[in-house]
């Protein structure tokens, strides 16, 4: 978030002292030519009970040690996840109608390459924040060149881009957008995501879309400002939702 088995009698069948003394078989093998069964075979029932009791106590102690270790690991994980729990998340300013229009229009230009944008986003994220890569178990310790061609990364990137698509489509419907983002934050909390990671995504998204839009002469300071503000809103809502779950 075991009970230990007692050892089998080393001498085979249990027997009392008299029988063992009268019918002890010869031992065969190298060294001395004869001998008797090990003393454990001739021990009394009381001795066996004592041994079993000692082994049982040792087993209980081992189990306690395991539980303490596990609890310590869980506490450490909880402390890491709750990093920033006491921080205040100031709400960013609202998007203007012009900024919403800029975002919608630029997204239309990006839709054809969302998978590539998503993959580039995560590669840049892993490059700048290696600790984030370690959280993704399929990619833990894997070389970035190999990850670039991963079907799992592509699938995850498409899911993230699908979320962005839904957010853009709901820019004029805050009653739909806010619950969408809050649910995403809640899900990430239960995935065990560190709350500080949420702020890393927006800047890498900007870095991922800039090159292709610059090639089409569609990039501008106003466009960058609009996307930055949108991701600030997403981060604010997600972190607030995660913080709420921490206190449940």
Short mmCIF file of C-alpha atoms in Angstrom, two decimals:
data_model
loop_
_atom_site.label_atom_id
_atom_site.label_comp_id
_atom_site.label_asym_id
_atom_site.label_seq_id
_atom_site.Cartn_x
_atom_site.Cartn_y
_atom_site.Cartn_z
CA UNK A 1 0.00 0.00 0.00
CA UNK A 2 2.08 -11.89 4.83
CA UNK A 3 2.29 -14.50 7.07
CA UNK A 4 5.48 -16.52 7.08
CA UNK A 5 5.40 -20.28 6.59
CA UNK A 6 7.15 -22.49 9.12
CA UNK A 7 10.10 -24.53 7.91
CA UNK A 8 9.57 -28.22 7.25
CA UNK A 9 11.14 -30.64 9.77
CA UNK A 10 14.73 -31.02 8.58
CA UNK A 11 14.82 -34.73 9.46
CA UNK A 12 11.79 -35.77 7.44
CA UNK A 13 8.93 -37.20 9.54
CA UNK A 14 8.46 -36.03 13.10
CA UNK A 15 9.25 -38.67 15.67
CA UNK A 16 9.57 -38.83 19.45
CA UNK A 17 12.87 -39.28 21.29
CA UNK A 18 12.55 -43.01 22.00
CA UNK A 19 11.78 -43.97 18.42
CA UNK A 20 14.60 -41.82 17.10
CA UNK A 21 17.13 -43.43 19.45
CA UNK A 22 16.09 -46.97 18.64
CA UNK A 23 15.68 -46.69 14.85
CA UNK A 24 18.07 -43.98 13.79
CA UNK A 25 19.26 -44.93 10.26
CA UNK A 26 22.88 -44.96 9.18
CA UNK A 27 24.02 -41.92 7.24
CA UNK A 28 25.79 -42.60 3.95
CA UNK A 29 28.26 -40.39 2.17
CA UNK A 30 31.81 -39.14 2.30
CA UNK A 31 33.67 -38.53 5.53
CA UNK A 32 32.69 -40.57 8.57
CA UNK A 33 30.91 -43.74 7.65
CA UNK A 34 28.03 -43.52 10.06
CA UNK A 35 25.98 -41.22 12.20
CA UNK A 36 22.47 -40.41 13.30
CA UNK A 37 19.75 -38.09 12.10
CA UNK A 38 20.30 -34.38 12.79
CA UNK A 39 19.31 -33.27 16.25
CA UNK A 40 16.32 -31.38 14.84
CA UNK A 41 14.73 -34.73 13.96
CA UNK A 42 14.87 -35.79 17.60
CA UNK A 43 13.75 -32.50 19.09
CA UNK A 44 10.65 -32.43 21.21
CA UNK A 45 7.28 -30.93 20.17
CA UNK A 46 7.95 -28.12 22.63
CA UNK A 47 11.16 -27.26 20.78
CA UNK A 48 9.31 -27.22 17.47
CA UNK A 49 6.66 -24.90 18.88
CA UNK A 50 9.34 -22.56 20.17
CA UNK A 51 11.05 -22.49 16.76
CA UNK A 52 7.73 -21.87 15.02
CA UNK A 53 6.94 -19.02 17.43
CA UNK A 54 10.35 -17.42 16.81
CA UNK A 55 9.95 -17.74 13.05
CA UNK A 56 6.47 -16.27 13.26
CA UNK A 57 7.76 -13.26 15.20
CA UNK A 58 10.56 -12.77 12.68
CA UNK A 59 8.01 -12.87 9.87
CA UNK A 60 5.86 -10.27 11.60
CA UNK A 61 8.85 -7.98 12.02
CA UNK A 62 9.78 -8.37 8.36
CA UNK A 63 6.23 -7.52 7.34
CA UNK A 64 6.29 -4.45 9.59
CA UNK A 65 9.54 -3.31 8.01
CA UNK A 66 8.02 -3.72 4.54
CA UNK A 67 4.95 -1.72 5.55
CA UNK A 68 7.08 1.04 7.04
CA UNK A 69 9.18 1.21 3.88
CA UNK A 70 6.10 1.29 1.65
CA UNK A 71 4.46 3.99 3.79
CA UNK A 72 7.62 6.06 3.62
CA UNK A 73 7.69 5.82 -0.17
CA UNK A 74 4.02 6.80 -0.39
CA UNK A 75 4.57 9.78 1.91
CA UNK A 76 7.54 10.94 -0.16
CA UNK A 77 5.49 10.62 -3.35
CA UNK A 78 2.64 12.55 -1.77
CA UNK A 79 4.98 15.33 -0.66
CA UNK A 80 6.44 15.60 -4.17
CA UNK A 81 3.01 15.65 -5.77
CA UNK A 82 1.83 18.31 -3.33
CA UNK A 83 4.77 20.59 -4.13
CA UNK A 84 3.38 24.07 -4.53
CA UNK A 85 0.20 23.14 -2.63
CA UNK A 86 0.37 26.32 -0.58
CA UNK A 87 1.11 28.53 -3.57
CA UNK A 88 -1.56 30.89 -4.80
CA UNK A 89 -2.49 30.68 -8.46
CA UNK A 90 -3.48 34.18 -9.60
CA UNK A 91 -6.09 34.13 -12.34
CA UNK A 92 -4.79 35.46 -15.67
CA UNK A 93 -6.65 38.24 -17.50
CA UNK A 94 -9.47 37.23 -19.82
CA UNK A 95 -8.85 36.70 -23.50
CA UNK A 96 -10.13 39.50 -25.70
CA UNK A 97 -12.42 38.76 -28.62
CA UNK A 98 -9.58 39.62 -30.98
CA UNK A 99 -7.26 37.14 -29.22
CA UNK A 100 -9.89 34.41 -29.44
CA UNK A 101 -10.21 35.04 -33.19
CA UNK A 102 -6.42 34.93 -33.66
CA UNK A 103 -6.22 31.60 -31.83
CA UNK A 104 -9.06 30.05 -33.85
CA UNK A 105 -7.60 31.13 -37.17
CA UNK A 106 -4.10 29.93 -36.33
CA UNK A 107 -5.43 26.61 -35.10
CA UNK A 108 -7.07 26.00 -38.47
CA UNK A 109 -3.65 26.39 -40.05
CA UNK A 110 -2.17 23.90 -37.57
CA UNK A 111 -4.83 21.20 -37.69
CA UNK A 112 -3.25 19.32 -40.59
CA UNK A 113 -0.03 18.80 -38.61
CA UNK A 114 -1.28 18.33 -35.06
CA UNK A 115 0.42 14.95 -34.63
CA UNK A 116 3.81 16.37 -35.62
CA UNK A 117 3.29 19.42 -33.40
CA UNK A 118 2.35 17.17 -30.48
CA UNK A 119 5.43 14.96 -30.89
CA UNK A 120 7.72 18.00 -31.15
CA UNK A 121 6.06 19.45 -28.04
CA UNK A 122 6.87 16.39 -25.95
CA UNK A 123 10.40 15.99 -27.30
CA UNK A 124 11.13 19.61 -26.40
CA UNK A 125 9.49 19.07 -23.01
CA UNK A 126 11.67 16.03 -22.31
CA UNK A 127 14.78 17.87 -23.51
CA UNK A 128 14.23 20.86 -21.23
CA UNK A 129 12.79 18.92 -18.29
CA UNK A 130 14.23 15.38 -18.14
CA UNK A 131 12.40 14.76 -14.86
CA UNK A 132 9.11 14.94 -16.77
CA UNK A 133 10.26 12.15 -19.11
CA UNK A 134 10.92 9.94 -16.08
CA UNK A 135 7.25 10.24 -15.07
CA UNK A 136 6.16 8.64 -18.35
CA UNK A 137 6.94 4.99 -17.66
CA UNK A 138 7.06 3.88 -21.35
CA UNK A 139 9.73 6.53 -21.99
CA UNK A 140 11.70 6.31 -18.75
CA UNK A 141 15.40 6.03 -19.55
CA UNK A 142 14.74 5.80 -23.30
CA UNK A 143 16.88 7.81 -25.73
CA UNK A 144 15.04 10.79 -27.23
CA UNK A 145 15.88 9.73 -30.78
CA UNK A 146 14.05 6.48 -30.14
CA UNK A 147 11.13 8.24 -28.50
CA UNK A 148 10.66 10.47 -31.56
CA UNK A 149 9.53 7.41 -33.54
CA UNK A 150 7.45 5.90 -30.74
CA UNK A 151 3.85 5.03 -31.59
CA UNK A 152 2.98 5.51 -27.93
CA UNK A 153 4.30 9.07 -27.97
CA UNK A 154 2.38 9.83 -31.16
CA UNK A 155 -0.83 8.47 -29.61
CA UNK A 156 -0.35 10.54 -26.45
CA UNK A 157 0.53 13.62 -28.50
CA UNK A 158 -2.69 13.22 -30.48
CA UNK A 159 -4.70 13.01 -27.25
CA UNK A 160 -3.13 16.24 -26.01
CA UNK A 161 -3.75 17.97 -29.33
CA UNK A 162 -7.32 16.70 -29.21
CA UNK A 163 -7.72 18.40 -25.85
CA UNK A 164 -6.34 21.67 -27.28
CA UNK A 165 -8.79 21.37 -30.17
CA UNK A 166 -11.70 21.05 -27.74
CA UNK A 167 -10.44 24.03 -25.73
CA UNK A 168 -10.22 26.20 -28.86
CA UNK A 169 -13.71 25.14 -29.95
CA UNK A 170 -15.07 26.22 -26.56
CA UNK A 171 -13.40 29.63 -26.35
CA UNK A 172 -16.79 31.33 -26.66
CA UNK A 173 -18.42 28.90 -24.22
CA UNK A 174 -16.74 29.25 -20.81
CA UNK A 175 -19.54 27.14 -19.32
CA UNK A 176 -18.18 24.28 -21.47
CA UNK A 177 -14.48 25.18 -21.43
CA UNK A 178 -14.01 25.49 -17.68
CA UNK A 179 -15.39 22.02 -16.76
CA UNK A 180 -13.34 20.47 -19.59
CA UNK A 181 -10.07 21.88 -18.25
CA UNK A 182 -10.94 21.21 -14.60
CA UNK A 183 -11.62 17.57 -15.39
CA UNK A 184 -8.25 17.38 -17.16
CA UNK A 185 -6.57 18.73 -14.04
CA UNK A 186 -8.39 16.24 -11.86
CA UNK A 187 -7.29 13.38 -14.10
CA UNK A 188 -3.68 14.50 -13.97
CA UNK A 189 -3.81 14.64 -10.18
CA UNK A 190 -4.88 10.99 -10.06
CA UNK A 191 -2.23 10.08 -12.62
CA UNK A 192 0.25 11.32 -10.02
CA UNK A 193 1.44 14.31 -12.07
CA UNK A 194 3.44 16.92 -10.21
CA UNK A 195 1.53 20.18 -10.16
CA UNK A 196 4.61 22.17 -11.22
CA UNK A 197 4.73 20.30 -14.54
CA UNK A 198 1.51 21.95 -15.74
CA UNK A 199 3.29 25.26 -16.39
CA UNK A 200 5.88 23.56 -18.61
CA UNK A 201 3.48 22.65 -21.42
CA UNK A 202 2.41 26.08 -22.69
CA UNK A 203 5.92 27.39 -23.51
CA UNK A 204 6.81 24.16 -25.31
CA UNK A 205 3.59 24.32 -27.31
CA UNK A 206 4.57 27.83 -28.44
CA UNK A 207 8.05 26.60 -29.39
CA UNK A 208 6.49 23.73 -31.34
CA UNK A 209 4.12 25.79 -33.49
CA UNK A 210 6.37 28.82 -34.11
CA UNK A 211 8.67 27.33 -36.83
CA UNK A 212 5.90 26.16 -39.19
CA UNK A 213 3.90 29.37 -38.74
CA UNK A 214 6.97 31.51 -39.33
CA UNK A 215 7.51 29.66 -42.61
CA UNK A 216 3.99 30.67 -43.63
CA UNK A 217 4.56 34.23 -42.41
CA UNK A 218 1.71 33.79 -39.94
CA UNK A 219 3.66 34.26 -36.72
CA UNK A 220 3.41 37.55 -34.84
CA UNK A 221 3.86 38.90 -31.31
CA UNK A 222 0.08 39.21 -31.04
CA UNK A 223 -0.38 35.55 -31.97
CA UNK A 224 2.21 34.46 -29.42
CA UNK A 225 0.61 36.60 -26.72
CA UNK A 226 -2.82 35.10 -27.43
CA UNK A 227 -1.60 31.48 -27.20
CA UNK A 228 0.46 32.24 -24.09
CA UNK A 229 -2.63 33.68 -22.41
CA UNK A 230 -4.77 30.69 -23.39
CA UNK A 231 -2.28 28.26 -21.85
CA UNK A 232 -2.07 30.42 -18.76
CA UNK A 233 -5.83 30.00 -18.39
CA UNK A 234 -5.55 26.24 -18.93
CA UNK A 235 -2.74 25.96 -16.38
CA UNK A 236 -4.65 28.06 -13.86
CA UNK A 237 -7.78 25.92 -14.09
CA UNK A 238 -5.87 22.63 -14.07
CA UNK A 239 -3.72 23.54 -11.05
CA UNK A 240 -6.71 24.87 -9.14
CA UNK A 241 -8.52 21.60 -9.81
CA UNK A 242 -5.50 19.55 -8.70
CA UNK A 243 -5.15 21.64 -5.54
CA UNK A 244 -8.82 21.05 -4.77
CA UNK A 245 -8.34 17.28 -5.10
CA UNK A 246 -5.36 17.41 -2.73
CA UNK A 247 -7.65 18.68 0.02
CA UNK A 248 -10.46 16.19 -0.56
#
